[in-house]
PDB file of C-alpha atoms in Angstrom:
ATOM      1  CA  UNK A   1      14.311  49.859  12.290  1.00 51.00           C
ATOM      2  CA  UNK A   2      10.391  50.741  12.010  1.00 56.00           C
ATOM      3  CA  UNK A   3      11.434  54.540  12.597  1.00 52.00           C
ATOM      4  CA  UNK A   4      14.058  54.422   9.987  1.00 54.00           C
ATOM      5  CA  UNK A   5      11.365  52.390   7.391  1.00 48.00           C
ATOM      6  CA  UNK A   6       8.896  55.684   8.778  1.00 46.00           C
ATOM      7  CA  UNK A   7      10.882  58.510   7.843  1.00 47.00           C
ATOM      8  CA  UNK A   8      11.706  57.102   4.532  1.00 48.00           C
ATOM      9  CA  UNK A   9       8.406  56.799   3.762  1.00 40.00           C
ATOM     10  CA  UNK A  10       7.740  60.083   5.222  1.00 49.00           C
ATOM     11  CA  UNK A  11      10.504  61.476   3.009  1.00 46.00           C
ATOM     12  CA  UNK A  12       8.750  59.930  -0.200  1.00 44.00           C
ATOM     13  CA  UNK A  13       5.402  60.675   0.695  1.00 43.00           C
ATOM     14  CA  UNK A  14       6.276  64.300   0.799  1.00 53.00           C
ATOM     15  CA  UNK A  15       8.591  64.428  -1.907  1.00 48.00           C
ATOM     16  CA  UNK A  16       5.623  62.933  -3.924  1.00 50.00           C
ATOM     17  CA  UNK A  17       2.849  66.295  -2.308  1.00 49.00           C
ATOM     18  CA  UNK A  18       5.653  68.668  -3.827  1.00 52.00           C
ATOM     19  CA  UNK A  19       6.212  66.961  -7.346  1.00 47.00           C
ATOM     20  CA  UNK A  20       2.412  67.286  -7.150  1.00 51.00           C
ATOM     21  CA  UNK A  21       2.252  70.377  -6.349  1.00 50.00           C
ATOM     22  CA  UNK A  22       4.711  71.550  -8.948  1.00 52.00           C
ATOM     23  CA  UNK A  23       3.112  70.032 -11.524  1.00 53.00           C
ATOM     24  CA  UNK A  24      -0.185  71.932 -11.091  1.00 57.00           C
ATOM     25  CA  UNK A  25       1.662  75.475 -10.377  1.00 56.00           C
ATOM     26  CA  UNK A  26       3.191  74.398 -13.360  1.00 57.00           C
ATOM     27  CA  UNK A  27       0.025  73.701 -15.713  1.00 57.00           C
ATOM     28  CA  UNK A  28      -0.987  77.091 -13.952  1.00 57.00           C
ATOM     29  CA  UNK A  29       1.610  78.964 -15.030  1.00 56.00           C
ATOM     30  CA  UNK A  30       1.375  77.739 -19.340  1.00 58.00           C
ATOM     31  CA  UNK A  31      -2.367  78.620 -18.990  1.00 66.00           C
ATOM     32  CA  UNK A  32      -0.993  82.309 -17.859  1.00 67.00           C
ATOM     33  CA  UNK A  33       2.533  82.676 -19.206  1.00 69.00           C
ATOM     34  CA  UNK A  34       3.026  86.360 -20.198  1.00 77.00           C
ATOM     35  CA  UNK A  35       6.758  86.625 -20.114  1.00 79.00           C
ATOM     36  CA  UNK A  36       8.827  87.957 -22.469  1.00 77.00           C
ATOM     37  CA  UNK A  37      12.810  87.873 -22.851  1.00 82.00           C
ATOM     38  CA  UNK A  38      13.794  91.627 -23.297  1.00 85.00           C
ATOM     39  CA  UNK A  39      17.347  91.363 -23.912  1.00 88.00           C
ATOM     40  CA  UNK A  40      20.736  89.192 -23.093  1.00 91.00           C
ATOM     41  CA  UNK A  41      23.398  90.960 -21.524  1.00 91.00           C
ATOM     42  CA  UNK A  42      26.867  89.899 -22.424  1.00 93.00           C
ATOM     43  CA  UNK A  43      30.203  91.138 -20.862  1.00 92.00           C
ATOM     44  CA  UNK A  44      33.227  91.808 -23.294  1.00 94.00           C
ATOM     45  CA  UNK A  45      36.730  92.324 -22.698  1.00 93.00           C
ATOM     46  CA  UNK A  46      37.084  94.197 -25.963  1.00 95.00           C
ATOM     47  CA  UNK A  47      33.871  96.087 -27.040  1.00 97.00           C
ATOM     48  CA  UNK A  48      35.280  97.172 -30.766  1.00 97.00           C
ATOM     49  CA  UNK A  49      35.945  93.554 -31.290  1.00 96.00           C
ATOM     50  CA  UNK A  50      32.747  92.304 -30.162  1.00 96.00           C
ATOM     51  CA  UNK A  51      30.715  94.791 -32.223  1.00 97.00           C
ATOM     52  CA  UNK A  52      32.645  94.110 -35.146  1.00 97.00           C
ATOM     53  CA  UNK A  53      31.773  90.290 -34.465  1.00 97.00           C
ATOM     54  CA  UNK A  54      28.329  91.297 -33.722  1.00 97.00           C
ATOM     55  CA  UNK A  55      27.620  93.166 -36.660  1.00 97.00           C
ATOM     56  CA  UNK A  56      29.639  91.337 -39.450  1.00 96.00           C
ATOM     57  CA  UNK A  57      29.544  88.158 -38.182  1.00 96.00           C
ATOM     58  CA  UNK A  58      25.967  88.208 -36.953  1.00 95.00           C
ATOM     59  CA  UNK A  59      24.181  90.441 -38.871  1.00 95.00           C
ATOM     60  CA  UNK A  60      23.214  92.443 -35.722  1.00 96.00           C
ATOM     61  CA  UNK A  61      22.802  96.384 -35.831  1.00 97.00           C
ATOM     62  CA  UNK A  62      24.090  99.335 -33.426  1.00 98.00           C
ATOM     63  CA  UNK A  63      21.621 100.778 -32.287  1.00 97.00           C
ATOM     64  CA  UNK A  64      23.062 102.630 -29.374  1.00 95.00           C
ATOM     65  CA  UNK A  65      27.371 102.554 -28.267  1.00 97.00           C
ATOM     66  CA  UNK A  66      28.881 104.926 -25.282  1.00 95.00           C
ATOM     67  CA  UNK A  67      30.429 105.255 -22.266  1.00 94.00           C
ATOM     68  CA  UNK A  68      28.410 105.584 -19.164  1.00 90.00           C
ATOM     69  CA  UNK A  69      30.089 107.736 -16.330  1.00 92.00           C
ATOM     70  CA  UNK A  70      31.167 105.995 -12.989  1.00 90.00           C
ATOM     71  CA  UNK A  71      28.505 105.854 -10.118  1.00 85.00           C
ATOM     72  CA  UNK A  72      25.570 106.095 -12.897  1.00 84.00           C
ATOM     73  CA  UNK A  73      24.060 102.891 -13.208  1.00 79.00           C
ATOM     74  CA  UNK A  74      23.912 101.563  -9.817  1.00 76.00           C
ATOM     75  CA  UNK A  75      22.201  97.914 -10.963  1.00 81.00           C
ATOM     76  CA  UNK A  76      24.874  97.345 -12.990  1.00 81.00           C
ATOM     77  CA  UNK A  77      27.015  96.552 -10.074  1.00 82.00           C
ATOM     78  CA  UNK A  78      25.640  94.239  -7.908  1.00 85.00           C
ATOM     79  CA  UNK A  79      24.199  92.026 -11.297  1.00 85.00           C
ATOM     80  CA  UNK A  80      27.505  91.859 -12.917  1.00 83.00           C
ATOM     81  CA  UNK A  81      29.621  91.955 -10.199  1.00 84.00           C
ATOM     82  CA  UNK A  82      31.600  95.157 -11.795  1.00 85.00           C
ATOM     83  CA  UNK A  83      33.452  98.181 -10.214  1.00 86.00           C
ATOM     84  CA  UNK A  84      30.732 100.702 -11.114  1.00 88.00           C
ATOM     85  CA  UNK A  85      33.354 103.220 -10.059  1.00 89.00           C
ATOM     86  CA  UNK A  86      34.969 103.539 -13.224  1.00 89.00           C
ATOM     87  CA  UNK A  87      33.419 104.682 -16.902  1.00 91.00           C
ATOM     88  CA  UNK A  88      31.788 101.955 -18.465  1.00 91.00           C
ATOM     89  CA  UNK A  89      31.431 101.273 -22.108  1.00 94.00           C
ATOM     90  CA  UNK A  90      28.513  99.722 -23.956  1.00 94.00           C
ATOM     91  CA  UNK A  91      26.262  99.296 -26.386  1.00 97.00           C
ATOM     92  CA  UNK A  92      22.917  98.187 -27.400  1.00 96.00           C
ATOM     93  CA  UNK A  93      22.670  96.584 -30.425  1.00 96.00           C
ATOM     94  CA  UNK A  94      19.458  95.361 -32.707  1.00 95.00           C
ATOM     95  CA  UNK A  95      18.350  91.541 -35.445  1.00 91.00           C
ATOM     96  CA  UNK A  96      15.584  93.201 -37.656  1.00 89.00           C
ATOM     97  CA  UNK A  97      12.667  91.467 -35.776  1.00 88.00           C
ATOM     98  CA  UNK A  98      13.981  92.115 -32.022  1.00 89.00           C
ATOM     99  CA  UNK A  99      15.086  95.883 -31.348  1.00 93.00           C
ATOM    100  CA  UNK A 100      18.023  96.349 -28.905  1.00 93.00           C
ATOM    101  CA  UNK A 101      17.720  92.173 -27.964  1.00 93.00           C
ATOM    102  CA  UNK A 102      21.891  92.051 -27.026  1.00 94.00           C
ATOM    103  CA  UNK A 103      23.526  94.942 -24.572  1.00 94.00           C
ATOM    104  CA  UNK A 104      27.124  94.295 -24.744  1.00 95.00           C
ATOM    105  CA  UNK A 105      28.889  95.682 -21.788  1.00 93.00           C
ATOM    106  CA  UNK A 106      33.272  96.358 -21.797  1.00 93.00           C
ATOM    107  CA  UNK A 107      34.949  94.951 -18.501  1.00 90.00           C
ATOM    108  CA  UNK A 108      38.877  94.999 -19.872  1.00 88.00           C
ATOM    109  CA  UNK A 109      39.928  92.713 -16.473  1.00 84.00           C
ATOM    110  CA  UNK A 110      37.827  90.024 -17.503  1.00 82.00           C
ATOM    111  CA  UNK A 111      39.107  86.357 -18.117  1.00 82.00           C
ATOM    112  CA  UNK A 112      38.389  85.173 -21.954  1.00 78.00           C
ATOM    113  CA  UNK A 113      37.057  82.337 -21.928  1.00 78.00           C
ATOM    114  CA  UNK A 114      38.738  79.477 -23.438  1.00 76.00           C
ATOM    115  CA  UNK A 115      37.562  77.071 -26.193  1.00 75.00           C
ATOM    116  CA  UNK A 116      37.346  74.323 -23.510  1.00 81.00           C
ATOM    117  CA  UNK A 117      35.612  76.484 -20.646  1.00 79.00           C
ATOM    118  CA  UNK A 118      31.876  75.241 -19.148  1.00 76.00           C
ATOM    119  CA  UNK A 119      29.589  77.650 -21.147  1.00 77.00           C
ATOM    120  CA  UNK A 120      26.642  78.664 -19.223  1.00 78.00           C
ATOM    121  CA  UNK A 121      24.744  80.864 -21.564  1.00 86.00           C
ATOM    122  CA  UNK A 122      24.088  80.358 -24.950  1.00 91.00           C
ATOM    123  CA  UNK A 123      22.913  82.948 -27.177  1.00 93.00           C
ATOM    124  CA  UNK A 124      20.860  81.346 -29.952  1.00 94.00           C
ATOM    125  CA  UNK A 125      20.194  83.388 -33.173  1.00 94.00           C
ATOM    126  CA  UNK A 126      18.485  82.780 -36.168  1.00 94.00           C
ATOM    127  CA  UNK A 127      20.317  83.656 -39.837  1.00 95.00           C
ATOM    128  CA  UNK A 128      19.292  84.286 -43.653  1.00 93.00           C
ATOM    129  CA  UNK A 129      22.090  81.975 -44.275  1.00 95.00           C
ATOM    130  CA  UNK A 130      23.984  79.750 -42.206  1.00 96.00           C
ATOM    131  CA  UNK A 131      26.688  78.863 -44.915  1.00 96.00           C
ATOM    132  CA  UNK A 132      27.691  82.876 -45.400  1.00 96.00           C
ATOM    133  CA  UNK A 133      27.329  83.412 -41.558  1.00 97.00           C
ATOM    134  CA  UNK A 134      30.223  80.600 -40.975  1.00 97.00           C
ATOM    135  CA  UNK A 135      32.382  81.984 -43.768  1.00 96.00           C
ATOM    136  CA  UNK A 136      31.974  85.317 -42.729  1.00 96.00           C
ATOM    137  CA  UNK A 137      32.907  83.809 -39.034  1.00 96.00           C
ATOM    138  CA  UNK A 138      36.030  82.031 -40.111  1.00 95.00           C
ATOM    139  CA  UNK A 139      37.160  85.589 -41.161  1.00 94.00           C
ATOM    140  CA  UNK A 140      37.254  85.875 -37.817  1.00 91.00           C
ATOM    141  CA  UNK A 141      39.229  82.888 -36.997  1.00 93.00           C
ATOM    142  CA  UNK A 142      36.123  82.121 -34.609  1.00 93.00           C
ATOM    143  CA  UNK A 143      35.278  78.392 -33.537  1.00 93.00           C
ATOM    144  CA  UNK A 144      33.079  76.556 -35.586  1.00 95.00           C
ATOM    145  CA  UNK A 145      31.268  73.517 -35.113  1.00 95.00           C
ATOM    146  CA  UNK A 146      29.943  71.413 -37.948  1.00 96.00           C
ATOM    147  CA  UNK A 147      26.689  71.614 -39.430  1.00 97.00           C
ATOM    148  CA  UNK A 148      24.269  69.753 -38.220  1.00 96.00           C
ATOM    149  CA  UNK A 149      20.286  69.558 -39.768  1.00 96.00           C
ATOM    150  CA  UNK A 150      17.322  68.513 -37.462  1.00 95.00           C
ATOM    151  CA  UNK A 151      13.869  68.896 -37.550  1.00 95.00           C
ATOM    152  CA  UNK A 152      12.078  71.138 -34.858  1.00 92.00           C
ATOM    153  CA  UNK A 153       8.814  69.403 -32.954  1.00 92.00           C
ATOM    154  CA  UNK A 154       6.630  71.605 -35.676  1.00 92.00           C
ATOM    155  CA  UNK A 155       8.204  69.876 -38.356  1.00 93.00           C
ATOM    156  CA  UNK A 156      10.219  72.333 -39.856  1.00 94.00           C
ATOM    157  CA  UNK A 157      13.750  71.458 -40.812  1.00 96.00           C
ATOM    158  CA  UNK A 158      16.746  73.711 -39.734  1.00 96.00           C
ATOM    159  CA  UNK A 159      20.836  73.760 -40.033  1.00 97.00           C
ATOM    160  CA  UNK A 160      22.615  75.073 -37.126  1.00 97.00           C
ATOM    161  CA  UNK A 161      26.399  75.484 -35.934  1.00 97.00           C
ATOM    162  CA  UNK A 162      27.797  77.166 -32.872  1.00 96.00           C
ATOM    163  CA  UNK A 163      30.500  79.541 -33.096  1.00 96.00           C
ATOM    164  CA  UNK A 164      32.511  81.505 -30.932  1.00 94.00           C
ATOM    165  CA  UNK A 165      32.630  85.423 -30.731  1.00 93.00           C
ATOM    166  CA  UNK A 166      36.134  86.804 -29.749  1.00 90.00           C
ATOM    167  CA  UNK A 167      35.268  87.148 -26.542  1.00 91.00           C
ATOM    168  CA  UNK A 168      34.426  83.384 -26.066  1.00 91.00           C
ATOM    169  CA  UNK A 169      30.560  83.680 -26.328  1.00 92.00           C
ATOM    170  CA  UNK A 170      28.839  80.503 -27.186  1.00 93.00           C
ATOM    171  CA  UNK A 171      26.467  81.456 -30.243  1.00 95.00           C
ATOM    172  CA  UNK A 172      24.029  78.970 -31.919  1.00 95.00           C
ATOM    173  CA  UNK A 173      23.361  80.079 -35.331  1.00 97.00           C
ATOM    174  CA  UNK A 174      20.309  78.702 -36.927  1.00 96.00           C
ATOM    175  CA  UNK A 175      18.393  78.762 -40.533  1.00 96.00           C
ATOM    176  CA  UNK A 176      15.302  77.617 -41.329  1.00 94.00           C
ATOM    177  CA  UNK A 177      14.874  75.877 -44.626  1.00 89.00           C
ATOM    178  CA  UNK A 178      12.136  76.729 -46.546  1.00 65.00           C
ATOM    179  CA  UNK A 179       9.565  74.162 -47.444  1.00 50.00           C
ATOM    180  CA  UNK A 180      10.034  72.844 -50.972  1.00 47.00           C
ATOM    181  CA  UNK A 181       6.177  72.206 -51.811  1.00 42.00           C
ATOM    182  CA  UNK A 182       5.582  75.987 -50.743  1.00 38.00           C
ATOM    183  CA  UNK A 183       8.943  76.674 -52.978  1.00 43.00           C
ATOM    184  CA  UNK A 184       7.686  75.249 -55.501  1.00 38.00           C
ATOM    185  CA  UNK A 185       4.088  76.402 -56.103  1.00 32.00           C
ATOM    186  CA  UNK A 186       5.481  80.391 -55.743  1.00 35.00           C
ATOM    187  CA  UNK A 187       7.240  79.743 -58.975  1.00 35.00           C
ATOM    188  CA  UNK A 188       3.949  78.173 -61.120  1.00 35.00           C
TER     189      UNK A 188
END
């Protein structure tokens, strides 16, 4: 019984050392956090669908669309888990403040996902307006959730929605509403 009681304890003492200890690395690492997300990679089954989503929908911008010839990009592979043995279509594409943020890449065999599939990524992307973004997405016959308004832990209040692209992507769409008192004093 004492030797059960002892590696229980033993258990939560270390436990405890590594919460410790990953609490410090962590403090560490927000006193020298230098990371930067370059871009999101999403797979497609249709890549003329998805850049017509991306770019009327959204409000994204091509910046760069082609085929890449098999055995070329030999990442591209083992990350995606894609025959690199066959051409592969993509593109590159651009939101005015973050150049060539989404690379949308074509694999054809791929499952859609469905409106009731887990979604593990979320790409979360901030809109002039919300209201024309969701009209524009209905066009689309894309999945739209409602509107919901929040407040951010700055104190600035937003509206957001997720929609679907055609290919199933999870997108949060976001706009920031502008702050009435500053509203107000640019039209004295």
């Amino acid at each position: 019984m004492n030797l059960i009681k002892a590696s229980i304890l033993g258990f939560f003492l270390n436990f405890s050392f590594s919460l410790f200890v990953l609490a410090e690395n962590n403090e560490q690492a927000l006193e020298d956090y230098t990371a930067r997300i370059k871009r999101i990679s999403l797979m497609t089954q249709n890549l003329e669908e998805s850049l017509n989503f991306f770019t009327m929908v959204i409000g994204f911008k091509i910046d760069f669309k082609g085929t890449l010839p098999p055995g070329k990009e030999p990442f591209l592979g083992p990350v995606f888990n894609i025959d690199t043995n066959k051409p592969i279509n993509r593109a590159l594409l651009s939101t005015s403040k973050e150049p060539r943020g989404l690379f949308l890449i074509e694999q054809k065999e791929m499952k859609r996902s469905s409106i009731d599939d887990i979604r593990s990524v979320v790409l979360v992307v901030e809109v002039d307006s919300l209201e024309k973004t969701l009209t524009r997405a209905k066009i689309f016959e894309s999945f739209a959730t409602e509107t919901i308004t929040d407040v951010t832990p700055e104190g600035e209040t937003f509206s957001e929605a997720m929609i679907l692209s055609p290919a199933g992507h999870a997108i949060l769409v976001y706009q920031l509403k502008a702050n009435k008192e500053i509203k107000n004093r640019s039209s004295l």
